[in-house]
Amino acid sequence: MSIEQLLIDYGIPYVVKGSGHSHATPGWINIHCPFCVGERDFHLGIPVKKPMSSHCWRCGSHSTANAISKILGFPSDKIYNIIKNYMGSTVVTRRGKIEPRVNIYPLKFPQPFGTLNTVGKRYLESRGFDPTELISQWGIQQTGPVSFLDKISYSNRILIPIHWDGELVSFQTRDITGKADRKYMACPLKREVINHKTILYTSANNQKGWNRYPALVVVEGVFDVWRLGPCAAATFGTSIKMEQVLALAKSHDRFFVVFDNESQAQGEARKLAVKLKALGKIVFIETVKTDPGDMDQSEADYFIKYLLGGNQM
Ligand SMILES: [Zn+2]
């Protein structure tokens, strides 16, 4: 059954017997055939016990690795190994049914918001950042002392727009009072154009330029990206979703993972490295004294130079 887990983890839609779909047969798991044109209706059946070759009701037999490779856009020899690994385990954790999301609520920032005031600027300066530079490079703003979105309070926070593929898709906020229960609060799910946990933090312009760098530096949070610069991308925390692994894999072939220097984060860094390596990527794990975001700017610049070589800032 663990071919099913692979399809779940990599976000490939499928049907099984019992799901009420006419193409579902006992012992088989069906996905959309990537080889035939026309209506996509779960024509490609994968035998769950012997999943290496599959059969399309329309266009015949295929190597399952080739089919999944075509769907995900990764080399089929890598996919072959991934299938083999998944067949080694027997536990399936099915997620709740994912409903197609129709975005009836437009993306909106908490109201009111505006340019950074002295409190916001002082907060960023206390963390060793130049507010003017963050405003111009990352488009950050600030919420007021009373600021709401959908009846959720976003008072006194740095407002951080999130872009993906050149489009504003969500936002993150960071408390500046030190008194809020939640340091970080993102856009409500129903207003996100794309769920931020499926993408990476970068700026609209940076993402296009990632191939300029010999590697992409993967960090946990927005402050880490601000510190390390445009060659860095953040995963919004250490619980990394498979969609984010795929987003990384599509963005570059070489990675330095620089998570916070504590055991939980380093454990997640190792898991991320394993997943990226399974997709044929080159991955190195690096650590700094504390969090990348807490480094001195000169220290951070030197670190990036050490990782990427030459003048990469
Ligand atoms: Zn087909």
mmCIF file of C-alpha atoms and ligand atoms in Angstrom:
data_model
loop_
_atom_site.group_PDB
_atom_site.id
_atom_site.type_symbol
_atom_site.label_atom_id
_atom_site.label_comp_id
_atom_site.label_asym_id
_atom_site.label_seq_id
_atom_site.Cartn_x
_atom_site.Cartn_y
_atom_site.Cartn_z
ATOM 1 C CA MET A 1 0.000 0.000 0.000
ATOM 2 C CA SER A 2 2.886 2.389 0.391
ATOM 3 C CA ILE A 3 2.798 3.568 -3.217
ATOM 4 C CA GLU A 4 -0.286 5.394 -1.925
ATOM 5 C CA GLN A 5 1.870 7.168 0.677
ATOM 6 C CA LEU A 6 4.200 8.341 -2.085
ATOM 7 C CA LEU A 7 1.266 9.806 -4.034
ATOM 8 C CA ILE A 8 0.010 11.532 -0.866
ATOM 9 C CA ASP A 9 3.431 12.945 0.025
ATOM 10 C CA TYR A 10 4.130 14.259 -3.463
ATOM 11 C CA GLY A 11 0.630 15.663 -3.929
ATOM 12 C CA ILE A 12 -0.350 13.450 -6.884
ATOM 13 C CA PRO A 13 -4.154 13.004 -7.126
ATOM 14 C CA TYR A 14 -5.316 9.362 -7.173
ATOM 15 C CA VAL A 15 -8.340 7.107 -6.692
ATOM 16 C CA VAL A 16 -8.597 3.696 -4.995
ATOM 17 C CA LYS A 17 -11.416 1.142 -4.786
ATOM 18 C CA GLY A 18 -13.982 2.510 -2.361
ATOM 19 C CA SER A 19 -13.494 6.107 -3.436
ATOM 20 C CA GLY A 20 -16.488 5.669 -5.763
ATOM 21 C CA HIS A 21 -14.554 6.263 -8.974
ATOM 22 C CA SER A 22 -15.389 3.966 -11.909
ATOM 23 C CA HIS A 23 -11.721 3.391 -12.822
ATOM 24 C CA ALA A 24 -10.821 2.148 -9.334
ATOM 25 C CA THR A 25 -10.250 -1.620 -9.116
ATOM 26 C CA PRO A 26 -9.276 -3.643 -6.028
ATOM 27 C CA GLY A 27 -5.488 -3.996 -5.794
ATOM 28 C CA TRP A 28 -4.876 -1.010 -8.056
ATOM 29 C CA ILE A 29 -4.357 2.673 -7.465
ATOM 30 C CA ASN A 30 -5.215 5.027 -10.318
ATOM 31 C CA ILE A 31 -3.681 8.349 -11.312
ATOM 32 C CA HIS A 32 -4.105 10.656 -14.312
ATOM 33 C CA CYS A 33 -2.050 9.254 -17.189
ATOM 34 C CA PRO A 34 0.658 11.804 -18.116
ATOM 35 C CA PHE A 35 1.208 10.153 -21.511
ATOM 36 C CA CYS A 36 -2.185 10.445 -23.135
ATOM 37 C CA VAL A 37 -3.907 13.605 -24.203
ATOM 38 C CA GLY A 38 -7.570 14.379 -23.748
ATOM 39 C CA GLU A 39 -9.743 14.077 -20.684
ATOM 40 C CA ARG A 40 -7.849 13.315 -17.474
ATOM 41 C CA ASP A 41 -9.825 10.613 -15.737
ATOM 42 C CA PHE A 42 -7.490 8.418 -13.669
ATOM 43 C CA HIS A 43 -6.724 6.063 -16.559
ATOM 44 C CA LEU A 44 -3.318 4.947 -15.313
ATOM 45 C CA GLY A 45 -3.549 2.011 -12.901
ATOM 46 C CA ILE A 46 -0.630 1.090 -10.634
ATOM 47 C CA PRO A 47 -0.735 -2.390 -9.035
ATOM 48 C CA VAL A 48 -0.212 -1.707 -5.328
ATOM 49 C CA LYS A 49 1.798 -4.883 -4.681
ATOM 50 C CA LYS A 50 4.027 -4.621 -7.782
ATOM 51 C CA PRO A 51 4.012 -0.906 -8.546
ATOM 52 C CA MET A 52 7.015 -0.634 -10.886
ATOM 53 C CA SER A 53 4.983 -1.023 -14.061
ATOM 54 C CA SER A 54 1.559 0.448 -14.586
ATOM 55 C CA HIS A 55 -1.168 0.249 -17.185
ATOM 56 C CA CYS A 56 -3.200 2.965 -18.884
ATOM 57 C CA TRP A 57 -6.709 2.070 -20.059
ATOM 58 C CA ARG A 58 -6.096 4.127 -23.167
ATOM 59 C CA CYS A 59 -2.429 4.023 -24.117
ATOM 60 C CA GLY A 60 -1.080 0.817 -22.585
ATOM 61 C CA SER A 61 1.814 -0.117 -20.303
ATOM 62 C CA HIS A 62 4.357 2.256 -18.785
ATOM 63 C CA SER A 63 7.152 2.265 -16.269
ATOM 64 C CA THR A 64 5.644 3.872 -13.162
ATOM 65 C CA ALA A 65 8.916 5.720 -12.546
ATOM 66 C CA ASN A 66 8.642 7.283 -16.032
ATOM 67 C CA ALA A 67 5.032 8.279 -15.411
ATOM 68 C CA ILE A 68 5.706 9.918 -12.035
ATOM 69 C CA SER A 69 8.882 11.473 -13.415
ATOM 70 C CA LYS A 70 6.771 13.099 -16.147
ATOM 71 C CA ILE A 71 4.230 14.361 -13.592
ATOM 72 C CA LEU A 72 6.760 15.815 -11.124
ATOM 73 C CA GLY A 73 9.476 16.854 -13.562
ATOM 74 C CA PHE A 74 12.332 14.934 -11.915
ATOM 75 C CA PRO A 75 14.660 12.290 -13.443
ATOM 76 C CA SER A 76 13.044 8.845 -13.607
ATOM 77 C CA ASP A 77 16.033 7.044 -12.035
ATOM 78 C CA LYS A 78 15.538 9.205 -8.920
ATOM 79 C CA ILE A 79 11.820 8.471 -8.917
ATOM 80 C CA TYR A 80 12.589 4.747 -9.298
ATOM 81 C CA ASN A 81 14.647 4.865 -6.082
ATOM 82 C CA ILE A 82 11.950 6.850 -4.299
ATOM 83 C CA ILE A 83 9.325 4.220 -5.223
ATOM 84 C CA LYS A 84 11.671 1.503 -3.964
ATOM 85 C CA ASN A 85 12.110 3.340 -0.655
ATOM 86 C CA TYR A 86 8.371 3.777 -0.258
ATOM 87 C CA MET A 87 7.754 0.085 -0.920
ATOM 88 C CA GLY A 88 10.011 -0.674 2.037
ATOM 89 C CA SER A 89 7.500 0.780 4.497
ATOM 90 C CA THR A 90 3.962 -0.417 5.136
ATOM 91 C CA VAL A 91 2.338 2.402 7.090
ATOM 92 C CA VAL A 92 -0.059 4.753 5.311
ATOM 93 C CA THR A 93 -1.190 7.970 6.952
ATOM 94 C CA ARG A 94 -4.035 9.332 4.893
ATOM 95 C CA ARG A 95 -4.662 13.009 5.156
ATOM 96 C CA GLY A 96 -8.156 14.410 5.318
ATOM 97 C CA LYS A 97 -9.764 14.929 1.941
ATOM 98 C CA ILE A 98 -8.322 18.042 0.339
ATOM 99 C CA GLU A 99 -11.153 20.145 -1.016
ATOM 100 C CA PRO A 100 -10.456 22.206 -4.109
ATOM 101 C CA ARG A 101 -10.134 25.712 -2.764
ATOM 102 C CA VAL A 102 -12.084 28.507 -4.384
ATOM 103 C CA ASN A 103 -10.684 31.789 -3.192
ATOM 104 C CA ILE A 104 -13.756 33.907 -2.514
ATOM 105 C CA TYR A 105 -11.933 36.094 0.022
ATOM 106 C CA PRO A 106 -9.429 38.441 -1.634
ATOM 107 C CA LEU A 107 -5.908 38.741 -0.224
ATOM 108 C CA LYS A 108 -5.878 41.716 2.110
ATOM 109 C CA PHE A 109 -3.510 43.153 4.748
ATOM 110 C CA PRO A 110 -4.714 43.803 8.323
ATOM 111 C CA GLN A 111 -6.333 47.253 8.573
ATOM 112 C CA PRO A 112 -4.968 49.776 9.175
ATOM 113 C CA PHE A 113 -1.339 49.397 8.141
ATOM 114 C CA GLY A 114 1.283 51.825 6.912
ATOM 115 C CA THR A 115 4.933 52.743 6.755
ATOM 116 C CA LEU A 116 7.209 51.889 9.669
ATOM 117 C CA ASN A 117 7.036 54.285 12.626
ATOM 118 C CA THR A 118 9.763 54.922 15.217
ATOM 119 C CA VAL A 119 8.752 51.897 17.309
ATOM 120 C CA GLY A 120 8.955 49.564 14.323
ATOM 121 C CA LYS A 121 12.248 51.044 13.162
ATOM 122 C CA ARG A 122 13.741 50.831 16.640
ATOM 123 C CA TYR A 123 12.712 47.170 16.911
ATOM 124 C CA LEU A 124 14.485 46.299 13.656
ATOM 125 C CA GLU A 125 17.554 48.341 14.610
ATOM 126 C CA SER A 126 17.703 46.487 17.935
ATOM 127 C CA ARG A 127 17.975 43.284 15.904
ATOM 128 C CA GLY A 128 20.782 44.756 13.840
ATOM 129 C CA PHE A 129 18.839 45.608 10.678
ATOM 130 C CA ASP A 130 18.672 48.823 8.682
ATOM 131 C CA PRO A 131 14.915 49.601 8.429
ATOM 132 C CA THR A 132 15.320 51.778 5.322
ATOM 133 C CA GLU A 133 17.032 48.962 3.486
ATOM 134 C CA LEU A 134 14.400 46.399 4.538
ATOM 135 C CA ILE A 135 11.653 48.732 3.331
ATOM 136 C CA SER A 136 13.220 49.241 -0.078
ATOM 137 C CA GLN A 137 14.401 45.661 -0.599
ATOM 138 C CA TRP A 138 11.563 43.647 0.961
ATOM 139 C CA GLY A 139 8.612 46.042 0.943
ATOM 140 C CA ILE A 140 7.919 45.675 4.659
ATOM 141 C CA GLN A 141 5.309 47.797 6.413
ATOM 142 C CA GLN A 142 3.762 47.931 9.873
ATOM 143 C CA THR A 143 0.338 47.439 11.450
ATOM 144 C CA GLY A 144 -1.085 49.987 13.863
ATOM 145 C CA PRO A 145 -1.701 49.691 17.632
ATOM 146 C CA VAL A 146 -5.217 48.472 16.758
ATOM 147 C CA SER A 147 -5.207 46.475 13.539
ATOM 148 C CA PHE A 148 -7.503 43.650 12.468
ATOM 149 C CA LEU A 149 -8.199 41.237 9.644
ATOM 150 C CA ASP A 150 -11.241 38.948 9.826
ATOM 151 C CA LYS A 151 -11.644 39.873 13.510
ATOM 152 C CA ILE A 152 -8.103 38.600 14.229
ATOM 153 C CA SER A 153 -5.868 41.135 15.976
ATOM 154 C CA TYR A 154 -2.601 41.896 14.185
ATOM 155 C CA SER A 155 -1.648 44.868 16.411
ATOM 156 C CA ASN A 156 1.892 46.285 16.447
ATOM 157 C CA ARG A 157 3.521 43.990 13.932
ATOM 158 C CA ILE A 158 6.000 44.232 11.112
ATOM 159 C CA LEU A 159 4.027 43.380 7.968
ATOM 160 C CA ILE A 160 5.974 41.239 5.516
ATOM 161 C CA PRO A 161 4.527 40.653 2.015
ATOM 162 C CA ILE A 162 5.137 37.181 0.534
ATOM 163 C CA HIS A 163 5.690 36.906 -3.221
ATOM 164 C CA TRP A 164 5.852 33.835 -5.431
ATOM 165 C CA ASP A 165 6.472 33.754 -9.175
ATOM 166 C CA GLY A 166 6.358 37.545 -9.169
ATOM 167 C CA GLU A 167 2.937 37.781 -7.549
ATOM 168 C CA LEU A 168 1.863 38.918 -4.071
ATOM 169 C CA VAL A 169 0.333 35.741 -2.602
ATOM 170 C CA SER A 170 0.286 36.068 1.196
ATOM 171 C CA PHE A 171 1.845 37.876 4.141
ATOM 172 C CA GLN A 172 3.666 37.151 7.378
ATOM 173 C CA THR A 173 3.771 39.397 10.463
ATOM 174 C CA ARG A 174 6.201 39.679 13.396
ATOM 175 C CA ASP A 175 5.256 41.125 16.792
ATOM 176 C CA ILE A 176 7.386 44.124 17.820
ATOM 177 C CA THR A 177 6.217 44.504 21.429
ATOM 178 C CA GLY A 178 7.669 41.266 22.818
ATOM 179 C CA LYS A 179 4.319 40.795 24.570
ATOM 180 C CA ALA A 180 2.225 38.920 21.998
ATOM 181 C CA ASP A 181 1.474 35.210 22.493
ATOM 182 C CA ARG A 182 2.365 34.529 18.894
ATOM 183 C CA LYS A 183 5.589 36.070 17.617
ATOM 184 C CA TYR A 184 4.673 35.270 14.022
ATOM 185 C CA MET A 185 1.184 35.364 12.528
ATOM 186 C CA ALA A 186 0.584 34.795 8.840
ATOM 187 C CA CYS A 187 -2.319 35.639 6.556
ATOM 188 C CA PRO A 188 -5.525 33.679 7.312
ATOM 189 C CA LEU A 189 -5.576 30.575 5.089
ATOM 190 C CA LYS A 190 -8.818 31.575 3.375
ATOM 191 C CA ARG A 191 -7.247 34.814 2.110
ATOM 192 C CA GLU A 192 -3.969 33.381 0.851
ATOM 193 C CA VAL A 193 -3.605 33.225 -2.932
ATOM 194 C CA ILE A 194 -1.101 30.400 -2.305
ATOM 195 C CA ASN A 195 -0.639 28.806 1.119
ATOM 196 C CA HIS A 196 2.716 30.187 2.287
ATOM 197 C CA LYS A 197 3.689 26.779 3.751
ATOM 198 C CA THR A 198 3.824 25.373 0.211
ATOM 199 C CA ILE A 199 6.305 27.982 -1.082
ATOM 200 C CA LEU A 200 9.429 29.849 0.076
ATOM 201 C CA TYR A 201 10.120 33.341 1.322
ATOM 202 C CA THR A 202 11.992 35.457 -1.164
ATOM 203 C CA SER A 203 11.327 38.707 -2.959
ATOM 204 C CA ALA A 204 9.558 39.093 -6.281
ATOM 205 C CA ASN A 205 12.860 39.857 -8.017
ATOM 206 C CA ASN A 206 15.158 37.476 -6.161
ATOM 207 C CA GLN A 207 13.424 34.274 -7.223
ATOM 208 C CA LYS A 208 14.177 34.980 -10.895
ATOM 209 C CA GLY A 209 17.860 35.489 -10.086
ATOM 210 C CA TRP A 210 18.527 32.336 -8.064
ATOM 211 C CA ASN A 211 20.279 30.600 -10.955
ATOM 212 C CA ARG A 212 22.979 33.319 -10.744
ATOM 213 C CA TYR A 213 24.203 31.720 -7.513
ATOM 214 C CA PRO A 214 26.233 28.510 -7.349
ATOM 215 C CA ALA A 215 23.796 27.301 -4.639
ATOM 216 C CA LEU A 216 20.622 28.341 -2.855
ATOM 217 C CA VAL A 217 20.849 28.893 0.907
ATOM 218 C CA VAL A 218 17.824 27.438 2.736
ATOM 219 C CA VAL A 219 16.911 29.032 6.068
ATOM 220 C CA GLU A 220 13.974 28.933 8.498
ATOM 221 C CA GLY A 221 12.603 32.453 8.627
ATOM 222 C CA VAL A 222 12.302 35.882 7.070
ATOM 223 C CA PHE A 223 14.916 37.457 9.369
ATOM 224 C CA ASP A 224 17.430 34.836 8.220
ATOM 225 C CA VAL A 225 16.722 35.722 4.584
ATOM 226 C CA TRP A 226 17.098 39.440 5.302
ATOM 227 C CA ARG A 227 20.456 38.750 6.969
ATOM 228 C CA LEU A 228 21.894 36.410 4.353
ATOM 229 C CA GLY A 229 20.472 38.230 1.338
ATOM 230 C CA PRO A 230 18.901 37.369 -2.022
ATOM 231 C CA CYS A 231 20.710 34.000 -2.309
ATOM 232 C CA ALA A 232 18.610 32.734 0.628
ATOM 233 C CA ALA A 233 15.081 31.296 0.752
ATOM 234 C CA ALA A 234 13.072 30.572 3.910
ATOM 235 C CA THR A 235 10.700 27.683 4.609
ATOM 236 C CA PHE A 236 8.638 29.545 7.275
ATOM 237 C CA GLY A 237 9.699 27.235 10.103
ATOM 238 C CA THR A 238 11.281 23.810 10.313
ATOM 239 C CA SER A 239 8.182 21.682 9.656
ATOM 240 C CA ILE A 240 8.730 21.484 5.934
ATOM 241 C CA LYS A 241 6.009 20.349 3.556
ATOM 242 C CA MET A 242 6.685 18.183 0.532
ATOM 243 C CA GLU A 243 5.403 21.019 -1.686
ATOM 244 C CA GLN A 244 8.255 23.152 -0.323
ATOM 245 C CA VAL A 245 10.791 20.396 -1.025
ATOM 246 C CA LEU A 246 9.531 20.285 -4.615
ATOM 247 C CA ALA A 247 9.589 24.095 -4.858
ATOM 248 C CA LEU A 248 13.230 24.042 -3.737
ATOM 249 C CA ALA A 249 14.112 21.205 -6.106
ATOM 250 C CA LYS A 250 12.633 23.132 -9.026
ATOM 251 C CA SER A 251 14.562 26.273 -8.055
ATOM 252 C CA HIS A 252 18.143 24.965 -7.904
ATOM 253 C CA ASP A 253 20.412 21.906 -8.002
ATOM 254 C CA ARG A 254 22.708 22.754 -5.071
ATOM 255 C CA PHE A 255 21.750 23.768 -1.543
ATOM 256 C CA PHE A 256 23.228 24.868 1.745
ATOM 257 C CA VAL A 257 20.741 24.263 4.565
ATOM 258 C CA VAL A 258 21.439 26.702 7.415
ATOM 259 C CA PHE A 259 18.866 26.161 10.163
ATOM 260 C CA ASP A 260 19.040 27.343 13.769
ATOM 261 C CA ASN A 261 21.797 25.758 15.805
ATOM 262 C CA GLU A 262 19.697 23.522 18.063
ATOM 263 C CA SER A 263 18.941 19.806 17.858
ATOM 264 C CA GLN A 264 15.296 19.887 16.692
ATOM 265 C CA ALA A 265 16.085 22.271 13.831
ATOM 266 C CA GLN A 266 19.200 20.326 12.854
ATOM 267 C CA GLY A 267 17.144 17.105 12.783
ATOM 268 C CA GLU A 268 14.725 18.759 10.347
ATOM 269 C CA ALA A 269 17.665 20.034 8.291
ATOM 270 C CA ARG A 270 18.899 16.456 7.910
ATOM 271 C CA LYS A 271 15.415 15.253 6.862
ATOM 272 C CA LEU A 272 15.217 18.021 4.268
ATOM 273 C CA ALA A 273 18.661 17.078 2.953
ATOM 274 C CA VAL A 274 17.599 13.428 2.556
ATOM 275 C CA LYS A 275 14.496 14.437 0.572
ATOM 276 C CA LEU A 276 16.418 16.798 -1.713
ATOM 277 C CA LYS A 277 19.171 14.233 -2.275
ATOM 278 C CA ALA A 278 16.518 11.659 -3.240
ATOM 279 C CA LEU A 279 15.573 14.075 -6.033
ATOM 280 C CA GLY A 280 19.165 14.131 -7.260
ATOM 281 C CA LYS A 281 20.222 17.393 -5.598
ATOM 282 C CA ILE A 282 23.524 18.253 -3.926
ATOM 283 C CA VAL A 283 22.956 19.330 -0.323
ATOM 284 C CA PHE A 284 25.263 20.536 2.446
ATOM 285 C CA ILE A 285 24.202 21.296 6.015
ATOM 286 C CA GLU A 286 25.972 24.253 7.618
ATOM 287 C CA THR A 287 25.578 25.788 11.061
ATOM 288 C CA VAL A 288 26.377 29.172 12.545
ATOM 289 C CA LYS A 289 26.778 30.165 16.211
ATOM 290 C CA THR A 290 23.053 30.799 16.839
ATOM 291 C CA ASP A 291 20.413 31.698 14.236
ATOM 292 C CA PRO A 292 21.481 33.105 10.872
ATOM 293 C CA GLY A 293 19.166 36.077 11.548
ATOM 294 C CA ASP A 294 21.083 36.973 14.717
ATOM 295 C CA MET A 295 24.488 37.219 13.052
ATOM 296 C CA ASP A 296 26.275 40.551 12.678
ATOM 297 C CA GLN A 297 25.845 41.779 9.121
ATOM 298 C CA SER A 298 29.596 41.691 8.451
ATOM 299 C CA GLU A 299 29.772 38.164 9.865
ATOM 300 C CA ALA A 300 26.838 37.109 7.645
ATOM 301 C CA ASP A 301 28.406 38.670 4.545
ATOM 302 C CA TYR A 302 31.620 36.795 5.234
ATOM 303 C CA PHE A 303 29.688 33.545 5.798
ATOM 304 C CA ILE A 304 27.901 33.858 2.433
ATOM 305 C CA LYS A 305 31.195 34.622 0.723
ATOM 306 C CA TYR A 306 32.620 31.487 2.348
ATOM 307 C CA LEU A 307 29.646 29.376 1.192
ATOM 308 C CA LEU A 308 29.208 30.705 -2.318
ATOM 309 C CA GLY A 309 32.632 32.125 -3.063
ATOM 310 C CA GLY A 310 33.416 35.502 -4.583
ATOM 311 C CA ASN A 311 31.151 38.511 -4.429
ATOM 312 C CA GLN A 312 27.623 37.053 -4.248
ATOM 313 C CA MET A 313 25.839 39.780 -2.352
HETATM 314 ZN ZN ZN B 1 -2.482 6.922 -21.154
#
